[in-house]
Coordinates of C-alpha atoms in Angstrom, one line a residue:
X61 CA 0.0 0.0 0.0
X62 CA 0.8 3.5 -0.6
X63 CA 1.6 4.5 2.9
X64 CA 4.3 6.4 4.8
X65 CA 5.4 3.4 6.3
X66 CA 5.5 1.4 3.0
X67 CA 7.5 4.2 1.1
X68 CA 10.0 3.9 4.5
X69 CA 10.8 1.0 4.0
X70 CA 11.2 0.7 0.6
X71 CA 13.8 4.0 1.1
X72 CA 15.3 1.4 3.4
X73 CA 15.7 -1.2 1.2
X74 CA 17.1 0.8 -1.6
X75 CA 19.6 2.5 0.6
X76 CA 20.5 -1.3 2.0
X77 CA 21.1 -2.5 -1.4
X78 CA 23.2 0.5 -2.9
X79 CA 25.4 -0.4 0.2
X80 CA 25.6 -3.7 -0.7
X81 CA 25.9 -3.4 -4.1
X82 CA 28.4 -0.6 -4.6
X83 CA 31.4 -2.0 -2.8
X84 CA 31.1 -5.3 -5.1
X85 CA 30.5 -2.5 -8.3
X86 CA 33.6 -1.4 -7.8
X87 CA 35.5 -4.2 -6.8
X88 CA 34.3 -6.2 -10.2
X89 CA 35.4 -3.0 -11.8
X90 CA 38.5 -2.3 -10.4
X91 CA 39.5 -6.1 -10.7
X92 CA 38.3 -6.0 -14.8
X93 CA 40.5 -2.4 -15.1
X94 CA 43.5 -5.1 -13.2
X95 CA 43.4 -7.7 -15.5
X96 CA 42.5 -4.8 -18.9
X97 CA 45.2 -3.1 -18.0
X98 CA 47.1 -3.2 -15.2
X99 CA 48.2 -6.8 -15.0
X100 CA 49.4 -6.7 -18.7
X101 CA 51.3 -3.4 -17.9
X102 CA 53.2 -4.8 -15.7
X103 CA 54.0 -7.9 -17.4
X104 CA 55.3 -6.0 -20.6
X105 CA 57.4 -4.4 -17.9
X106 CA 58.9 -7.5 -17.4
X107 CA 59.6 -8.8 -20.9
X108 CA 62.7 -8.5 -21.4
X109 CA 63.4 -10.7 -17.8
X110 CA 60.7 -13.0 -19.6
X111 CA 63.0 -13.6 -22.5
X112 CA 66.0 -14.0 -20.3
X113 CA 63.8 -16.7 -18.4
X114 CA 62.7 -18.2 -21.6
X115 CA 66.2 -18.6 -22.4
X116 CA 66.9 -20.2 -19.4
X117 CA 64.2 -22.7 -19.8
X118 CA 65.3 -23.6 -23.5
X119 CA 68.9 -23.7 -22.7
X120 CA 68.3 -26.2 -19.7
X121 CA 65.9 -28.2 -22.2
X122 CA 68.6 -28.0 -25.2
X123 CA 71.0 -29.6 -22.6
X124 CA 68.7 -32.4 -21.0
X125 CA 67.8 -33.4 -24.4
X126 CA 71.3 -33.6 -26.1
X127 CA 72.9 -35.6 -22.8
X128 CA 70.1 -38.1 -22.7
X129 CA 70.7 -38.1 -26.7
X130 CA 74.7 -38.5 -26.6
X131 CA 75.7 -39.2 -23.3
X132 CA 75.2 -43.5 -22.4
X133 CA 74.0 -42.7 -19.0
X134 CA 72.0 -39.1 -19.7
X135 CA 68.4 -41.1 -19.6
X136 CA 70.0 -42.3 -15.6
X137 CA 71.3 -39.2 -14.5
X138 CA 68.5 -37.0 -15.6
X139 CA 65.0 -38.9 -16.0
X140 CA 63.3 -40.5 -12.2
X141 CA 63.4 -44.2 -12.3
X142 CA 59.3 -44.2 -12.4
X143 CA 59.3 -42.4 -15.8
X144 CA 61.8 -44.4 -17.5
X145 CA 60.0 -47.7 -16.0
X146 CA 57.0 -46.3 -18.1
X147 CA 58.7 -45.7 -21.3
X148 CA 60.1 -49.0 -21.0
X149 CA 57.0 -50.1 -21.2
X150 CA 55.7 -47.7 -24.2
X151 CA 53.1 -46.3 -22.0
X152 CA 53.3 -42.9 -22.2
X153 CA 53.1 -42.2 -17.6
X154 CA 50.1 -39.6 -18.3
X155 CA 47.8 -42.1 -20.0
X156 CA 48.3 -44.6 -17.1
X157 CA 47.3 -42.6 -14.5
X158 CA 43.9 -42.4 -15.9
X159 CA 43.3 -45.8 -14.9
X160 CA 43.7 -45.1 -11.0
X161 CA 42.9 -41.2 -10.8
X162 CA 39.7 -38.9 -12.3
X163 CA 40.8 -36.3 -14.4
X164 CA 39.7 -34.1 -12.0
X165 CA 41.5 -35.2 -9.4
X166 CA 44.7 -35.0 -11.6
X167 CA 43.7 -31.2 -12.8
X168 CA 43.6 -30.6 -9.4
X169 CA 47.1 -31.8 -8.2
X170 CA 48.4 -30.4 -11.1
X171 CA 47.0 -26.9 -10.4
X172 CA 48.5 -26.7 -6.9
X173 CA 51.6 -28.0 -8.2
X174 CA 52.1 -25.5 -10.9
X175 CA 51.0 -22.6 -8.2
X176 CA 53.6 -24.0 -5.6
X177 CA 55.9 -23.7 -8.6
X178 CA 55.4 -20.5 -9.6
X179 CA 55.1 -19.1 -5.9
X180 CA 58.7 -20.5 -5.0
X181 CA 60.7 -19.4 -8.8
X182 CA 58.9 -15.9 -7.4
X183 CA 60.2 -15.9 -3.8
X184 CA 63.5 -17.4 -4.6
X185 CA 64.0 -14.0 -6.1
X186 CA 65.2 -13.2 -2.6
X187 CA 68.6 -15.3 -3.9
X188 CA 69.6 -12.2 -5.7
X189 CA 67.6 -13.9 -8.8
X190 CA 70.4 -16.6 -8.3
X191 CA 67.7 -19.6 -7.1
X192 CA 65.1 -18.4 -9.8
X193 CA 68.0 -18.7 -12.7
X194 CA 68.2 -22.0 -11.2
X195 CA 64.9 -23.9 -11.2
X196 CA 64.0 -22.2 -14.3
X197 CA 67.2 -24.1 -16.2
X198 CA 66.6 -27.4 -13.7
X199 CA 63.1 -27.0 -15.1
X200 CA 63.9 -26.6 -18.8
X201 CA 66.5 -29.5 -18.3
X202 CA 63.9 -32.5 -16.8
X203 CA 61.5 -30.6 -19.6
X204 CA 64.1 -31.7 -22.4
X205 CA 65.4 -35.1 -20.8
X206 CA 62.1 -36.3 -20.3
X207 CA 61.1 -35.6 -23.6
X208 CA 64.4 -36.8 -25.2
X209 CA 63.4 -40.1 -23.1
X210 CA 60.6 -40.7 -25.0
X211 CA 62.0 -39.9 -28.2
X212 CA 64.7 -43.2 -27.7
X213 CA 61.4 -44.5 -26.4
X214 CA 59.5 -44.1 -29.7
X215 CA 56.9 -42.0 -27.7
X216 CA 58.0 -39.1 -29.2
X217 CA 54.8 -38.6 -30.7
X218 CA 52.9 -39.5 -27.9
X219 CA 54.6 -37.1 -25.6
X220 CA 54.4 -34.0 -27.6
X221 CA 50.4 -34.1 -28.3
X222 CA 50.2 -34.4 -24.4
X223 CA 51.9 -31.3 -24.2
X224 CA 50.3 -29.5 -27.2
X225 CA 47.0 -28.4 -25.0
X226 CA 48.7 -26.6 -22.4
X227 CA 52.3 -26.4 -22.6
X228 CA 52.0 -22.9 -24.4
X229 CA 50.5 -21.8 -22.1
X230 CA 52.3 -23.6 -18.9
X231 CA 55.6 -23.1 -20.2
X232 CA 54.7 -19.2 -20.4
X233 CA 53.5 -18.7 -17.5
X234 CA 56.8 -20.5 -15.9
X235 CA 58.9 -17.9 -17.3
X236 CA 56.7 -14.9 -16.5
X237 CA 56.8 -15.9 -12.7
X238 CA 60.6 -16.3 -13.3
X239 CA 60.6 -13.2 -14.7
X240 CA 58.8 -11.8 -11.5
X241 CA 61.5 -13.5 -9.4
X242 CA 64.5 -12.4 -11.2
X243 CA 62.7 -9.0 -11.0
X244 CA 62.7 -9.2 -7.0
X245 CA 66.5 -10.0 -7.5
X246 CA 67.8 -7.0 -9.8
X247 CA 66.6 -4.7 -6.8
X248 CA 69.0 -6.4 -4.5
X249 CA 71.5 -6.3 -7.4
X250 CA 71.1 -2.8 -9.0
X251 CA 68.8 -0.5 -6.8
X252 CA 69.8 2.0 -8.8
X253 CA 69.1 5.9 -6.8
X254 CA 66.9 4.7 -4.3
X255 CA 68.0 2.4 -0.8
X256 CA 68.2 -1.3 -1.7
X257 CA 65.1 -1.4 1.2
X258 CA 63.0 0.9 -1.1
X259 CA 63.9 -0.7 -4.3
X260 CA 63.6 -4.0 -2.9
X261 CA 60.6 -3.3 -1.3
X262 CA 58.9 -1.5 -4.5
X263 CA 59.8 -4.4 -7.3
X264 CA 58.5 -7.5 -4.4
X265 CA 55.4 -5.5 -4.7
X266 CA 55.1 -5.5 -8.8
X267 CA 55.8 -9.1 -8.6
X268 CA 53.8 -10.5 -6.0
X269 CA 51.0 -8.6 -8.0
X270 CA 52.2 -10.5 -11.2
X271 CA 52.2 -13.6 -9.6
X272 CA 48.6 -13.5 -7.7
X273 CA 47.0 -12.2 -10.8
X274 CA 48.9 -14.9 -13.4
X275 CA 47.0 -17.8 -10.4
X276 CA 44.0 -18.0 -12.5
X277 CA 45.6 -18.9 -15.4
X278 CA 47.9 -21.4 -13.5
X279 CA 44.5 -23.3 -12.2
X280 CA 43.0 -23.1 -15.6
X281 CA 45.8 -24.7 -17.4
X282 CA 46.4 -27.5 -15.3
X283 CA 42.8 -28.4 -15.7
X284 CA 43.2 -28.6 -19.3
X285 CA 46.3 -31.0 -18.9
X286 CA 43.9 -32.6 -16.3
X287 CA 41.2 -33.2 -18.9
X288 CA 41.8 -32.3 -22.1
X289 CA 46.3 -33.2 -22.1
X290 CA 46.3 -36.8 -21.1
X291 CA 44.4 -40.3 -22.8
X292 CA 42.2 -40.7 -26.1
X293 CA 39.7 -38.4 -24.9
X294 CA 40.2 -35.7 -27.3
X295 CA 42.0 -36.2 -30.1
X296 CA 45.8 -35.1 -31.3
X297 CA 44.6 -31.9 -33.8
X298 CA 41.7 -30.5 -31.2
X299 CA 44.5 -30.9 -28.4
X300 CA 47.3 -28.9 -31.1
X301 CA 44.0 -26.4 -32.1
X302 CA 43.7 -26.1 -27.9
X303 CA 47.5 -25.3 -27.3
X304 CA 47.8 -22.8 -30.0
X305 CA 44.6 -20.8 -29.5
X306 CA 45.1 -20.4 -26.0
X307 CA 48.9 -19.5 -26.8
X308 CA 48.0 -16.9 -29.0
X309 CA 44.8 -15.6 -27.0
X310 CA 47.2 -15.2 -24.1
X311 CA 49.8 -13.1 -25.3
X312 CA 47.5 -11.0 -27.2
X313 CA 46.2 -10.0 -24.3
X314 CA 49.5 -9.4 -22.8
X315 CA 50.7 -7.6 -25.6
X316 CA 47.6 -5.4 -26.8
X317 CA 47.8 -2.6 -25.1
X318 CA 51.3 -2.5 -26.5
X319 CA 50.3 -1.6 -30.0

């Protein structure tokens, strides 16, 4: 009814709900203006650290894969016992897993893996960047042994559709959070004008910020090599169109503002 009390209330209501409803306004907007523009700021900040990191990984995987290839004892040195018992067997390790675990039980373990992952290559940034040039070539070297492995194996095939879905996506994202460390590390290296505190303080902040907001993407990829990477379930050219259209959707968001 169209009463004083009845207009009250509704006043009430609508003041209750603007108070509710603002703060989450502007927290969706302010977290869409983050990952617009913001987030892909700071990462082309931190290309050319990227490419450094990138040439880490591909040095570390050049050399895993050549001393499996050459050396009589590269496959022993470099490649755990489990994974060589698989390729012994021609069973590519991902596909067998299927028969004990859900793939989303695997996405899952993956996921936190990969986070864990990117969270230490950040924080070992505190090494002087010295820990994060590390795992990021240990990294690239199991990558390229492992894959070597299989090669001598004859799953050479076999390994590199599993990795078509996601590893464009996974292996950037390693060497942006590398990046993020190595960027922690140059402030303890060069500060340049301002107090290795300040500097120190100032570049942690950039990269934790780099890090937190690249988490989705971490969790998203290792449910696609959870349930689209391993097995028959999707075939080899949907799990190559998978890889490259994420790739490519990825950087050009990283890169557009650029242009």
């Amino acid at each position: 009814p169209d009463t004083d009390v009845a207009r009250l209330l509704n006043q009430l209501v609508a003041a209750a709900w603007r108070a509710i409803d603002a703060p989450v306004a502007g927290r969706l907007a302010a977290l869409r203006t983050f990952y617009a523009r913001t987030l892909p700021a700071m990462i082309q900040h931190l290309l050319p650290l990227t490419r450094f990191a990138a040439g880490l990984l591909c040095f570390g995987a050049v050399t895993g894969a050549l001393t499996v290839a050459l050396h009589p004892d590269g496959e022993l040195l470099l490649v755990p016992a489990d994974l060589r018992g698989w390729i012994s067997r021609q069973e590519l390790w991902t596909d067998g897993i299927l028969g004990v675990e859900t793939p989303g039980s695997m996405a899952m373990a993956i996921f936190l893996n990969n986070l864990r992952v990117a969270f230490f290559a950040a924080l070992l940034g505190i090494t002087f960047g010295l820990g994060t040039a590390l795992i990021t070539l240990y990294n690239g070297l199991f990558l390229g042994a492992v894959v070597a492995a299989c090669f001598r194996g004859g799953l050479g095939w076999n390994i590199l559709t599993f990795m078509s879905a996601h590893g464009p996506v996974e292996l950037s994202l390693i060497c942006l959070c590398a990046a993020a460390g190595l960027h922690v590390g140059r402030a303890l290296v060069d500060p340049g004008e301002r107090s290795r505190r300040a500097a120190l303080a100032a570049h942690a902040r950039l990269s934790l910020q780099v890090v937190l907001g690249l988490a989705p993407f971490v969790v998203a990829i290792g449910i696609v090599e959870g349930f689209v990477s391993p097995g028959g379930y999707f075939p080899s050219v949907l799990k190559v169109a998978v890889g490259l259209a994420s790739g490519l959707g990825f950087w050009r968001w990283i890169l557009r503002e650029a242009r």
